[in-house]
Structures are given as structure tokens and as C-alpha cells.
PDB file of N, CA and C in Angstrom:
ATOM      1  N   UNK A 160      89.885 174.557 135.735  1.00 56.00           N
ATOM      2  CA  UNK A 160      88.907 175.258 135.020  1.00 56.00           C
ATOM      3  C   UNK A 160      88.005 174.208 134.331  1.00 56.00           C
ATOM      4  N   UNK A 161      86.703 174.503 134.593  1.00 63.00           N
ATOM      5  CA  UNK A 161      85.739 173.510 133.975  1.00 63.00           C
ATOM      6  C   UNK A 161      85.609 173.560 132.436  1.00 63.00           C
ATOM      7  N   UNK A 162      85.393 172.645 131.700  1.00 66.00           N
ATOM      8  CA  UNK A 162      85.138 172.664 130.233  1.00 66.00           C
ATOM      9  C   UNK A 162      83.675 172.895 130.062  1.00 66.00           C
ATOM     10  N   UNK A 163      83.321 173.610 128.932  1.00 68.00           N
ATOM     11  CA  UNK A 163      81.974 173.910 128.510  1.00 68.00           C
ATOM     12  C   UNK A 163      81.844 173.502 127.094  1.00 68.00           C
ATOM     13  N   UNK A 164      80.696 172.910 126.901  1.00 69.00           N
ATOM     14  CA  UNK A 164      80.204 172.358 125.389  1.00 69.00           C
ATOM     15  C   UNK A 164      78.843 172.817 125.124  1.00 69.00           C
ATOM     16  N   UNK A 165      78.661 173.157 123.876  1.00 74.00           N
ATOM     17  CA  UNK A 165      77.351 173.218 123.539  1.00 74.00           C
ATOM     18  C   UNK A 165      76.623 171.986 123.570  1.00 74.00           C
ATOM     19  N   UNK A 166      77.201 170.818 123.264  1.00 73.00           N
ATOM     20  CA  UNK A 166      76.559 169.596 123.294  1.00 73.00           C
ATOM     21  C   UNK A 166      77.376 168.603 124.297  1.00 73.00           C
ATOM     22  N   UNK A 167      77.110 168.744 125.487  1.00 73.00           N
ATOM     23  CA  UNK A 167      77.809 168.046 126.527  1.00 73.00           C
ATOM     24  C   UNK A 167      77.744 166.511 126.333  1.00 73.00           C
ATOM     25  N   UNK A 168      78.767 165.863 126.716  1.00 71.00           N
ATOM     26  CA  UNK A 168      78.774 164.365 126.669  1.00 71.00           C
ATOM     27  C   UNK A 168      77.907 163.822 127.663  1.00 71.00           C
ATOM     28  N   UNK A 169      77.083 162.995 127.451  1.00 79.00           N
ATOM     29  CA  UNK A 169      76.159 162.391 128.175  1.00 79.00           C
ATOM     30  C   UNK A 169      76.765 160.886 128.586  1.00 79.00           C
ATOM     31  N   UNK A 170      77.261 160.226 127.626  1.00 82.00           N
ATOM     32  CA  UNK A 170      77.775 158.831 127.873  1.00 82.00           C
ATOM     33  C   UNK A 170      78.985 158.617 127.179  1.00 82.00           C
ATOM     34  N   UNK A 171      79.884 157.930 127.806  1.00 83.00           N
ATOM     35  CA  UNK A 171      81.109 157.561 127.200  1.00 83.00           C
ATOM     36  C   UNK A 171      81.042 156.035 126.788  1.00 83.00           C
ATOM     37  N   UNK A 172      81.378 155.842 125.606  1.00 86.00           N
ATOM     38  CA  UNK A 172      81.292 154.368 125.082  1.00 86.00           C
ATOM     39  C   UNK A 172      82.695 154.115 124.403  1.00 86.00           C
ATOM     40  N   UNK A 173      83.322 153.028 125.002  1.00 90.00           N
ATOM     41  CA  UNK A 173      84.668 152.613 124.565  1.00 90.00           C
ATOM     42  C   UNK A 173      84.637 151.206 123.882  1.00 90.00           C
ATOM     43  N   UNK A 174      85.495 150.927 123.052  1.00 91.00           N
ATOM     44  CA  UNK A 174      85.664 149.654 122.480  1.00 91.00           C
ATOM     45  C   UNK A 174      86.960 149.387 122.015  1.00 91.00           C
ATOM     46  N   UNK A 175      87.401 148.359 122.084  1.00 95.00           N
ATOM     47  CA  UNK A 175      88.606 147.972 121.541  1.00 95.00           C
ATOM     48  C   UNK A 175      88.730 147.555 120.186  1.00 95.00           C
ATOM     49  N   UNK A 176      89.791 147.719 119.422  1.00 95.00           N
ATOM     50  CA  UNK A 176      89.852 147.328 117.952  1.00 95.00           C
ATOM     51  C   UNK A 176      91.286 146.629 117.947  1.00 95.00           C
ATOM     52  N   UNK A 177      91.352 145.786 117.003  1.00 97.00           N
ATOM     53  CA  UNK A 177      92.736 145.047 116.755  1.00 97.00           C
ATOM     54  C   UNK A 177      93.471 145.910 115.960  1.00 97.00           C
ATOM     55  N   UNK A 178      94.795 145.594 115.593  1.00 97.00           N
ATOM     56  CA  UNK A 178      95.560 146.223 114.688  1.00 97.00           C
ATOM     57  C   UNK A 178      95.085 146.547 113.361  1.00 97.00           C
ATOM     58  N   UNK A 179      94.579 145.446 112.817  1.00 98.00           N
ATOM     59  CA  UNK A 179      93.986 145.480 111.369  1.00 98.00           C
ATOM     60  C   UNK A 179      92.827 146.543 111.422  1.00 98.00           C
ATOM     61  N   UNK A 180      91.903 146.329 112.379  1.00 97.00           N
ATOM     62  CA  UNK A 180      90.746 147.259 112.321  1.00 97.00           C
ATOM     63  C   UNK A 180      91.259 148.788 112.603  1.00 97.00           C
ATOM     64  N   UNK A 181      92.245 148.939 113.286  1.00 96.00           N
ATOM     65  CA  UNK A 181      92.753 150.264 113.551  1.00 96.00           C
ATOM     66  C   UNK A 181      93.260 150.808 112.062  1.00 96.00           C
ATOM     67  N   UNK A 182      94.097 149.892 111.471  1.00 97.00           N
ATOM     68  CA  UNK A 182      94.621 150.338 110.101  1.00 97.00           C
ATOM     69  C   UNK A 182      93.552 150.791 109.157  1.00 97.00           C
ATOM     70  N   UNK A 183      92.324 150.251 109.294  1.00 97.00           N
ATOM     71  CA  UNK A 183      91.237 150.629 108.316  1.00 97.00           C
ATOM     72  C   UNK A 183      90.578 151.819 108.858  1.00 97.00           C
ATOM     73  N   UNK A 184      90.226 151.919 110.159  1.00 96.00           N
ATOM     74  CA  UNK A 184      89.504 152.808 110.718  1.00 96.00           C
ATOM     75  C   UNK A 184      90.133 154.237 110.696  1.00 96.00           C
ATOM     76  N   UNK A 185      91.364 154.385 111.027  1.00 97.00           N
ATOM     77  CA  UNK A 185      91.954 155.655 111.099  1.00 97.00           C
ATOM     78  C   UNK A 185      92.133 156.320 109.704  1.00 97.00           C
ATOM     79  N   UNK A 186      92.552 155.657 108.568  1.00 98.00           N
ATOM     80  CA  UNK A 186      92.517 156.484 107.367  1.00 98.00           C
ATOM     81  C   UNK A 186      91.021 156.683 106.727  1.00 98.00           C
ATOM     82  N   UNK A 187      90.106 155.939 107.123  1.00 97.00           N
ATOM     83  CA  UNK A 187      88.710 156.280 106.800  1.00 97.00           C
ATOM     84  C   UNK A 187      88.156 157.434 107.403  1.00 97.00           C
ATOM     85  N   UNK A 188      88.499 157.546 108.591  1.00 97.00           N
ATOM     86  CA  UNK A 188      88.122 158.889 109.579  1.00 97.00           C
ATOM     87  C   UNK A 188      88.849 159.996 108.826  1.00 97.00           C
ATOM     88  N   UNK A 189      90.170 159.950 108.694  1.00 97.00           N
ATOM     89  CA  UNK A 189      90.923 160.937 108.266  1.00 97.00           C
ATOM     90  C   UNK A 189      90.611 161.497 106.763  1.00 97.00           C
ATOM     91  N   UNK A 190      90.253 160.541 105.918  1.00 98.00           N
ATOM     92  CA  UNK A 190      89.635 160.870 104.638  1.00 98.00           C
ATOM     93  C   UNK A 190      88.297 161.663 104.688  1.00 98.00           C
ATOM     94  N   UNK A 191      87.471 161.377 105.619  1.00 97.00           N
ATOM     95  CA  UNK A 191      86.325 161.943 105.927  1.00 97.00           C
ATOM     96  C   UNK A 191      86.477 163.328 106.355  1.00 97.00           C
ATOM     97  N   UNK A 192      87.678 163.648 106.984  1.00 97.00           N
ATOM     98  CA  UNK A 192      87.872 164.897 107.814  1.00 97.00           C
ATOM     99  C   UNK A 192      87.380 164.957 109.210  1.00 97.00           C
ATOM    100  N   UNK A 193      87.343 163.733 109.675  1.00 96.00           N
ATOM    101  CA  UNK A 193      86.688 163.738 111.066  1.00 96.00           C
ATOM    102  C   UNK A 193      87.527 162.980 112.054  1.00 96.00           C
ATOM    103  N   UNK A 194      87.337 163.215 113.256  1.00 94.00           N
ATOM    104  CA  UNK A 194      88.019 162.352 114.318  1.00 94.00           C
ATOM    105  C   UNK A 194      87.573 160.769 114.161  1.00 94.00           C
ATOM    106  N   UNK A 195      88.096 159.847 114.751  1.00 94.00           N
ATOM    107  CA  UNK A 195      87.502 158.558 114.858  1.00 94.00           C
ATOM    108  C   UNK A 195      86.178 158.664 115.584  1.00 94.00           C
ATOM    109  N   UNK A 196      86.175 159.341 116.371  1.00 91.00           N
ATOM    110  CA  UNK A 196      84.845 159.436 117.312  1.00 91.00           C
ATOM    111  C   UNK A 196      83.816 159.968 116.499  1.00 91.00           C
ATOM    112  N   UNK A 197      83.889 161.099 115.665  1.00 93.00           N
ATOM    113  CA  UNK A 197      82.935 161.679 115.006  1.00 93.00           C
ATOM    114  C   UNK A 197      82.731 160.767 113.786  1.00 93.00           C
ATOM    115  N   UNK A 198      83.722 160.241 113.136  1.00 96.00           N
ATOM    116  CA  UNK A 198      83.528 159.269 112.064  1.00 96.00           C
ATOM    117  C   UNK A 198      82.417 158.171 112.491  1.00 96.00           C
ATOM    118  N   UNK A 199      82.581 157.528 113.632  1.00 94.00           N
ATOM    119  CA  UNK A 199      81.833 156.469 114.239  1.00 94.00           C
ATOM    120  C   UNK A 199      80.386 156.991 114.528  1.00 94.00           C
ATOM    121  N   UNK A 200      80.300 158.209 115.057  1.00 92.00           N
ATOM    122  CA  UNK A 200      78.996 158.845 115.291  1.00 92.00           C
ATOM    123  C   UNK A 200      78.177 158.881 113.905  1.00 92.00           C
ATOM    124  N   UNK A 201      78.875 159.518 112.837  1.00 95.00           N
ATOM    125  CA  UNK A 201      78.241 159.569 111.509  1.00 95.00           C
ATOM    126  C   UNK A 201      77.833 158.114 111.097  1.00 95.00           C
ATOM    127  N   UNK A 202      78.692 157.216 111.221  1.00 95.00           N
ATOM    128  CA  UNK A 202      78.395 155.841 110.659  1.00 95.00           C
ATOM    129  C   UNK A 202      77.052 155.242 111.566  1.00 95.00           C
ATOM    130  N   UNK A 203      77.038 155.413 112.740  1.00 94.00           N
ATOM    131  CA  UNK A 203      75.945 155.068 113.634  1.00 94.00           C
ATOM    132  C   UNK A 203      74.587 155.831 112.881  1.00 94.00           C
ATOM    133  N   UNK A 204      74.836 157.088 112.790  1.00 94.00           N
ATOM    134  CA  UNK A 204      73.583 157.699 112.452  1.00 94.00           C
ATOM    135  C   UNK A 204      73.031 157.241 110.836  1.00 94.00           C
ATOM    136  N   UNK A 205      74.142 157.030 110.044  1.00 96.00           N
ATOM    137  CA  UNK A 205      73.826 156.652 108.824  1.00 96.00           C
ATOM    138  C   UNK A 205      72.977 155.182 108.894  1.00 96.00           C
ATOM    139  N   UNK A 206      73.442 154.309 109.716  1.00 96.00           N
ATOM    140  CA  UNK A 206      72.756 153.012 109.867  1.00 96.00           C
ATOM    141  C   UNK A 206      71.477 153.192 110.457  1.00 96.00           C
ATOM    142  N   UNK A 207      71.231 154.177 111.316  1.00 95.00           N
ATOM    143  CA  UNK A 207      69.906 154.266 111.845  1.00 95.00           C
ATOM    144  C   UNK A 207      69.014 154.965 110.686  1.00 95.00           C
ATOM    145  N   UNK A 208      69.443 155.746 109.956  1.00 95.00           N
ATOM    146  CA  UNK A 208      68.641 156.296 108.878  1.00 95.00           C
ATOM    147  C   UNK A 208      68.186 155.376 107.694  1.00 95.00           C
ATOM    148  N   UNK A 209      68.950 154.200 107.651  1.00 93.00           N
ATOM    149  CA  UNK A 209      68.830 153.136 106.687  1.00 93.00           C
ATOM    150  C   UNK A 209      68.079 151.909 107.162  1.00 93.00           C
ATOM    151  N   UNK A 210      67.695 151.948 108.517  1.00 89.00           N
ATOM    152  CA  UNK A 210      66.885 150.882 108.990  1.00 89.00           C
ATOM    153  C   UNK A 210      65.480 150.904 108.595  1.00 89.00           C
TER     154      UNK A 210
END
């Protein structure tokens, strides 16, 4: 069965983090109520807004 999304994924970007980075990133995302992917999207948007 095909997946449907209102906002289809156009690109997939992956990156590796070390254990220390993961220990920081996961709780930050959880505290914000977002997945790690959505947390990173919000941070990228925030950076763009403050340029």
C-alpha cells in the first residue's frame, strides 16, 4: 500500500552523530515535543530566520 502525505518528502538528508551528540540531541527533541527530525527542521528554520 502506498503512503500518502500532505507534505511529501522531497529529499532525504542523513548525518551521523557521535554518542555525546546523541545524548544531547535526543533529550532536546523530546523536551520540545518533537521527533529528532522535526526538531532539526525547526532549528534550521530558526537559523534561517535569524540570518
